[in-house]
Amino acid sequence: MKRIGHLYESVASAESLWEGYLGAKKSKGGRRGCFQFEKSLGRELNQLQEELESNTYRPRPYFKFIVHEPKTRDIYAPSFRDCVVQYAIYLKIMPIFDKTFIDQSFACRVGLGTHKAAEYSQDALRRAGPDTYTLQLDIKKFFYSIDRPTLRKLLERKIKDKRMVDLMMLFADYPEPTGIPIGNLLSQMFALIYMNPLDHYARRVLRPSAGYCRYVDDFLLFGLTRSQALDYRDKLTRFVNKELKLTLSRSTIANTNKGVNFCGYRTWRSARFVRKHSLYKTRKAIRNHKLESVISHLAHASKTHSLQHILNYAEQQNYGLYCELPKIYHKRHHTAAERSRAISGVMYNRWGDIC
């Protein structure tokens, strides 16, 4: 495998830090940290460059908080100046590793979000025969279980610039013996890199007949016999334990006719619905007149059979909010595809492109 060097100087350049600032502003713009950084923008960028060039740069302490949906997690929010550095690293490093990822590695990649993952899983169900099985597995406490020495070795397979790897590993530092902080931009990239060996093992060695896909730590194999599903489960368990030092939290072997519960959707060959918990949150947002939240939920449901149900519920339960929705929702003669494209356009204009 070809290794790439001389990356640290590129990331520490004024041009790279400026691009990192623009990326951080797009993501974190409007927040107090961004405002404070911009008050002395030139000085802040020059100071970052000086610290990087002199090898004295260290991330500042995180702002830690807890979220409870969909499950309780500790979130570590970096300072804005550290976001600038992370974006500068990401813009240089992600294209190098992205070439090594399989097309069925979804999440945190441009154009490969939940919609694409759900579409692939539905196509895979259609390719699989009626008497076949799916094997679904996920990792126990994935981000909290990542082995940092293993992560460093995976980075060094492509990067021979030690200073660059050292800089990246600063953002993998975590108070526990294992794990990386949830909340960093680079943590998303680290997750992709860490699980990449598993993707290639499943695709090249196991080679399920109807396909394989993964979304973060949740992965699926399609078109298996029951004996294959049992055998592959054992092999994947050994692989993640030995090669990645991770543990599987659960596994599900089910007939293809029962569909799959994946990426926030319940998917069968002929239909796709959002999960019941998502429907509950959507109805609650409608009753509480939270327009932006409702539009977000509509975007999630835009390519599913749940969309019309949500629109009907909004019309019946909160007609005032229903009238505030973009006009495309109110026209019954539009096809589902047309409405889906319009919803995606609304989301793009409001919050940026959604995958």
Coordinates of C-alpha atoms in Angstrom, one line a residue:
M1 CA 0.0 0.0 0.0
K2 CA 1.4 3.4 -1.0
R3 CA 2.0 5.7 1.9
I4 CA 1.9 9.5 1.7
G5 CA 4.2 11.9 3.4
H6 CA 4.8 15.7 3.7
L7 CA 1.2 16.3 4.9
Y8 CA 1.9 18.2 8.1
E9 CA 3.4 21.2 6.3
S10 CA 0.4 21.3 4.0
V11 CA -2.1 21.3 6.9
A12 CA -0.2 24.0 8.8
S13 CA -0.1 26.4 5.8
A14 CA -2.1 29.6 5.8
E15 CA -4.2 28.5 2.9
S16 CA -5.2 25.2 4.6
L17 CA -6.1 26.9 7.8
W18 CA -8.2 29.5 5.9
E19 CA -10.1 26.6 4.3
G20 CA -10.5 25.0 7.7
Y21 CA -11.9 28.2 9.0
L22 CA -14.5 28.4 6.2
G23 CA -15.5 24.8 6.8
A24 CA -15.8 25.3 10.6
K25 CA -17.8 28.5 10.0
K26 CA -20.2 26.7 7.7
S27 CA -20.8 24.1 10.4
K28 CA -20.6 26.2 13.5
G29 CA -21.4 29.7 12.2
G30 CA -23.6 31.9 14.4
R31 CA -22.3 30.5 17.7
R32 CA -20.4 32.5 20.3
G33 CA -17.1 30.7 19.7
C34 CA -17.2 31.5 16.0
F35 CA -18.0 35.2 16.7
Q36 CA -15.1 35.5 19.2
F37 CA -12.7 33.9 16.7
E38 CA -13.8 36.2 13.9
K39 CA -13.2 39.3 16.1
S40 CA -9.5 38.8 15.6
L41 CA -9.5 36.5 12.6
G42 CA -6.1 37.3 11.2
R43 CA -4.4 37.0 14.6
E44 CA -6.2 33.8 15.5
L45 CA -5.2 32.1 12.2
N46 CA -1.6 33.3 12.5
Q47 CA -1.4 32.0 16.1
L48 CA -2.7 28.6 15.0
Q49 CA -0.1 28.5 12.2
E50 CA 2.7 29.4 14.6
E51 CA 1.7 26.8 17.1
L52 CA 1.5 24.1 14.4
E53 CA 4.8 25.0 12.9
S54 CA 6.5 25.0 16.3
N55 CA 4.8 21.7 17.3
T56 CA 3.3 23.5 20.4
Y57 CA -0.3 23.2 19.3
R58 CA -2.6 21.4 21.8
P59 CA -6.4 21.2 21.7
R60 CA -8.2 23.2 24.4
P61 CA -10.5 21.5 26.9
Y62 CA -13.8 20.2 25.5
F63 CA -17.2 21.4 26.6
K64 CA -18.9 18.2 27.8
F65 CA -22.6 17.6 27.9
I66 CA -25.0 14.6 27.7
V67 CA -27.7 13.8 25.2
H68 CA -30.4 11.3 25.8
E69 CA -31.8 10.6 22.3
P70 CA -31.7 8.0 20.9
K71 CA -29.6 6.8 23.8
T72 CA -27.5 8.5 26.5
R73 CA -24.2 9.7 25.2
D74 CA -21.4 11.9 26.5
I75 CA -20.7 14.6 23.9
Y76 CA -17.4 16.5 23.8
A77 CA -17.7 19.8 21.9
P78 CA -14.3 21.3 20.8
S79 CA -13.5 25.0 20.8
F80 CA -13.9 26.8 17.5
R81 CA -10.2 27.1 17.0
D82 CA -9.9 23.4 17.3
C83 CA -12.7 22.9 14.8
V84 CA -10.6 25.0 12.4
V85 CA -7.7 22.7 12.7
Q86 CA -9.9 19.6 12.4
Y87 CA -11.4 20.8 9.2
A88 CA -8.0 21.6 7.8
I89 CA -6.9 18.1 8.6
Y90 CA -10.1 16.6 7.3
L91 CA -9.9 18.3 3.9
K92 CA -6.4 16.9 3.3
I93 CA -6.7 13.5 4.8
M94 CA -10.3 12.4 4.0
P95 CA -9.7 12.2 0.2
I96 CA -6.7 9.9 0.8
F97 CA -8.7 7.4 2.8
D98 CA -12.0 7.8 0.9
K99 CA -10.4 6.0 -2.1
T100 CA -9.8 2.9 0.1
F101 CA -13.5 2.7 1.3
I102 CA -16.0 0.5 -0.4
D103 CA -19.1 2.1 -1.9
Q104 CA -21.3 0.4 0.7
S105 CA -19.7 2.1 3.6
F106 CA -22.3 4.7 4.5
A107 CA -22.4 7.7 6.9
C108 CA -20.3 10.8 7.0
R109 CA -19.5 10.6 3.3
V110 CA -20.8 13.0 0.7
G111 CA -23.9 11.5 -1.0
L112 CA -23.8 8.4 1.2
G113 CA -26.2 9.1 4.1
T114 CA -29.2 7.4 5.5
H115 CA -31.3 7.6 2.3
K116 CA -28.7 6.0 0.2
A117 CA -28.1 3.3 2.8
A118 CA -31.8 2.5 3.0
E119 CA -32.1 2.4 -0.8
Y120 CA -29.2 0.0 -1.0
S121 CA -30.7 -2.3 1.7
Q122 CA -34.0 -2.4 -0.2
D123 CA -32.3 -3.2 -3.5
A124 CA -30.3 -6.0 -1.7
L125 CA -33.6 -7.4 -0.3
R126 CA -34.9 -7.5 -3.8
R127 CA -31.8 -9.2 -5.2
A128 CA -32.0 -11.9 -2.5
G129 CA -34.2 -14.9 -3.0
P130 CA -37.4 -15.4 -1.0
D131 CA -36.0 -18.3 1.0
T132 CA -32.7 -16.5 2.0
Y133 CA -31.7 -14.8 5.2
T134 CA -30.2 -11.6 6.4
L135 CA -27.5 -11.2 9.0
Q136 CA -27.5 -8.0 11.0
L137 CA -24.8 -7.1 13.6
D138 CA -23.6 -4.1 15.4
I139 CA -20.8 -3.2 17.8
K140 CA -21.1 -2.7 21.5
K141 CA -20.4 0.9 22.6
F142 CA -18.5 1.5 19.4
F143 CA -16.9 4.9 19.9
Y144 CA -16.2 4.1 23.6
S145 CA -14.5 0.8 22.6
I146 CA -12.1 2.0 19.8
D147 CA -8.6 0.9 20.6
R148 CA -6.3 3.9 20.0
P149 CA -3.1 2.0 19.2
T150 CA -5.0 0.0 16.6
L151 CA -6.4 3.3 15.2
R152 CA -2.9 4.7 15.0
K153 CA -1.6 1.6 13.0
L154 CA -4.5 2.0 10.6
L155 CA -3.6 5.7 10.0
E156 CA 0.1 4.8 9.5
R157 CA -0.8 2.4 6.8
K158 CA -1.5 5.4 4.5
I159 CA 0.3 8.2 6.2
K160 CA 4.1 8.1 6.7
D161 CA 4.3 11.6 8.1
K162 CA 4.7 11.0 11.9
R163 CA 4.0 14.6 12.8
M164 CA 0.7 14.3 10.9
V165 CA -0.3 11.2 12.7
D166 CA 0.6 12.7 16.1
L167 CA -1.5 15.7 15.3
M168 CA -4.5 13.6 14.3
M169 CA -4.2 11.4 17.4
L170 CA -4.5 14.5 19.6
F171 CA -8.1 14.5 18.7
A172 CA -8.5 10.8 19.6
D173 CA -7.3 11.5 23.2
Y174 CA -9.9 10.3 25.7
P175 CA -9.9 10.0 29.5
E176 CA -10.6 6.3 29.5
P177 CA -8.2 3.5 28.4
T178 CA -10.2 2.9 25.2
G179 CA -12.4 5.1 23.1
I180 CA -12.4 8.4 21.3
P181 CA -14.6 11.5 22.0
I182 CA -17.9 11.8 20.3
G183 CA -18.3 15.3 18.9
N184 CA -15.2 15.8 16.9
L185 CA -15.3 16.0 13.2
L186 CA -12.3 13.7 13.0
S187 CA -14.1 11.1 15.2
Q188 CA -16.4 10.5 12.2
M189 CA -13.5 10.0 9.9
F190 CA -11.7 7.7 12.5
A191 CA -14.8 5.5 12.6
L192 CA -14.8 5.1 8.8
I193 CA -11.1 4.2 8.9
Y194 CA -11.4 1.9 11.8
M195 CA -14.2 -0.2 10.3
N196 CA -12.7 -0.3 6.8
P197 CA -10.9 -3.6 7.4
L198 CA -14.2 -5.2 8.3
D199 CA -15.8 -4.0 5.1
H200 CA -13.1 -5.5 3.0
Y201 CA -13.2 -8.8 4.9
A202 CA -17.0 -9.1 4.4
R203 CA -16.9 -8.1 0.8
R204 CA -13.7 -10.0 -0.4
V205 CA -13.6 -13.0 1.9
L206 CA -17.2 -13.8 2.9
R207 CA -18.8 -12.4 -0.3
P208 CA -22.5 -12.6 0.5
S209 CA -24.5 -13.3 -2.7
A210 CA -26.9 -10.3 -2.5
G211 CA -24.7 -7.7 -0.9
Y212 CA -23.2 -6.1 2.2
C213 CA -23.5 -2.7 3.7
R214 CA -22.6 -0.8 6.8
Y215 CA -23.7 2.4 8.5
V216 CA -21.2 3.4 11.3
D217 CA -21.3 0.3 13.5
D218 CA -24.4 -1.4 12.2
F219 CA -23.8 -3.8 9.2
L220 CA -25.9 -6.2 7.1
L221 CA -25.2 -9.2 4.9
F222 CA -27.9 -10.3 2.4
G223 CA -28.8 -13.4 0.5
L224 CA -27.5 -16.1 2.9
T225 CA -28.7 -19.5 3.8
R226 CA -29.3 -20.1 7.5
S227 CA -26.1 -22.2 7.8
Q228 CA -24.1 -19.4 6.1
A229 CA -25.6 -16.8 8.5
L230 CA -24.5 -18.8 11.5
D231 CA -21.1 -19.4 10.1
Y232 CA -20.6 -15.8 9.0
R233 CA -21.7 -14.6 12.4
D234 CA -19.0 -16.7 14.1
K235 CA -16.3 -15.5 11.6
L236 CA -17.3 -11.8 12.0
T237 CA -17.3 -12.1 15.8
R238 CA -13.7 -13.5 15.7
F239 CA -12.6 -10.8 13.2
V240 CA -13.9 -7.9 15.2
N241 CA -12.5 -9.3 18.4
K242 CA -9.0 -10.2 17.0
E243 CA -8.4 -7.5 14.4
L244 CA -10.3 -4.5 15.8
K245 CA -10.5 -5.4 19.5
L246 CA -14.2 -4.8 19.5
T247 CA -17.2 -6.7 20.8
L248 CA -20.6 -7.4 19.0
S249 CA -23.6 -6.3 21.0
R250 CA -26.2 -8.2 19.2
S251 CA -26.9 -10.2 16.0
T252 CA -30.1 -10.9 14.1
I253 CA -30.7 -13.7 11.7
A254 CA -34.0 -13.3 9.9
N255 CA -35.8 -14.4 6.8
T256 CA -35.6 -11.9 3.9
N257 CA -39.4 -11.7 3.9
K258 CA -39.3 -10.1 7.3
G259 CA -37.3 -7.1 6.0
V260 CA -34.7 -5.2 8.0
N261 CA -34.7 -2.4 10.6
F262 CA -31.8 -0.3 9.4
C263 CA -30.8 3.4 9.4
G264 CA -34.0 4.6 11.0
Y265 CA -36.2 2.8 8.6
R266 CA -38.2 -0.5 8.5
T267 CA -37.6 -1.8 5.0
W268 CA -39.1 -4.6 2.9
R269 CA -38.8 -5.4 -0.8
S270 CA -41.9 -3.4 -1.7
A271 CA -42.1 -0.7 1.0
R272 CA -40.2 1.4 3.4
F273 CA -41.5 3.1 6.6
V274 CA -39.9 5.3 9.2
R275 CA -39.5 3.7 12.7
K276 CA -42.4 4.0 15.1
H277 CA -40.3 6.1 17.5
S278 CA -39.7 8.6 14.7
L279 CA -43.4 8.7 13.9
Y280 CA -44.0 9.4 17.6
K281 CA -41.5 12.3 17.6
T282 CA -43.0 13.7 14.4
R283 CA -46.5 13.7 15.7
K284 CA -45.3 15.4 18.9
A285 CA -43.5 18.1 16.8
I286 CA -46.7 18.7 14.8
R287 CA -48.8 19.1 18.0
N288 CA -46.2 21.5 19.5
H289 CA -46.1 23.5 16.2
K290 CA -42.3 23.0 15.7
L291 CA -42.1 23.9 12.0
E292 CA -38.4 23.3 11.5
S293 CA -38.5 20.0 13.3
V294 CA -41.5 18.8 11.2
I295 CA -39.7 19.7 8.0
S296 CA -36.7 17.7 9.2
H297 CA -38.9 14.7 9.9
L298 CA -40.6 15.1 6.5
A299 CA -37.2 15.0 4.8
H300 CA -36.4 11.8 6.7
A301 CA -39.7 10.3 5.5
S302 CA -39.5 11.8 2.0
K303 CA -38.9 8.5 0.2
T304 CA -41.1 6.3 2.4
H305 CA -44.7 5.2 2.6
S306 CA -44.9 7.1 5.9
L307 CA -44.8 10.5 4.2
Q308 CA -48.5 10.8 3.3
H309 CA -49.5 9.6 6.7
I310 CA -47.5 12.4 8.3
L311 CA -49.0 15.0 6.0
N312 CA -52.5 13.8 6.7
Y313 CA -51.8 13.9 10.5
A314 CA -50.5 17.5 10.2
E315 CA -53.5 18.6 8.2
Q316 CA -56.0 17.1 10.7
Q317 CA -54.2 17.9 14.0
N318 CA -52.5 21.3 13.3
Y319 CA -53.9 22.9 10.1
G320 CA -52.1 26.1 10.9
L321 CA -48.8 24.4 10.8
Y322 CA -49.8 22.4 7.7
C323 CA -50.5 25.7 5.9
E324 CA -47.0 27.0 6.8
L325 CA -45.4 24.0 5.1
P326 CA -44.0 24.6 1.6
K327 CA -46.8 24.5 -1.0
I328 CA -45.4 21.2 -2.5
Y329 CA -46.9 19.4 0.5
H330 CA -50.4 20.6 -0.2
K331 CA -50.8 19.5 -3.8
R332 CA -52.2 16.0 -4.0
H333 CA -51.5 15.6 -7.7
H334 CA -47.7 15.6 -7.2
T335 CA -46.0 12.2 -7.4
A336 CA -44.1 10.8 -4.5
A337 CA -40.8 11.3 -6.4
E338 CA -41.6 15.0 -7.2
R339 CA -42.5 15.7 -3.6
S340 CA -39.3 13.9 -2.4
R341 CA -37.2 16.1 -4.6
A342 CA -39.0 19.2 -3.4
I343 CA -38.5 18.2 0.3
S344 CA -34.8 17.6 -0.3
G345 CA -34.6 21.1 -2.0
V346 CA -36.2 22.7 1.0
M347 CA -33.8 21.0 3.4
Y348 CA -30.8 22.1 1.2
N349 CA -31.9 25.7 1.3
R350 CA -32.4 25.6 5.0
W351 CA -29.6 23.7 6.5
G352 CA -27.3 22.5 3.7
D353 CA -27.2 19.4 1.6
I354 CA -28.5 16.2 3.3
C355 CA -27.1 12.8 2.3

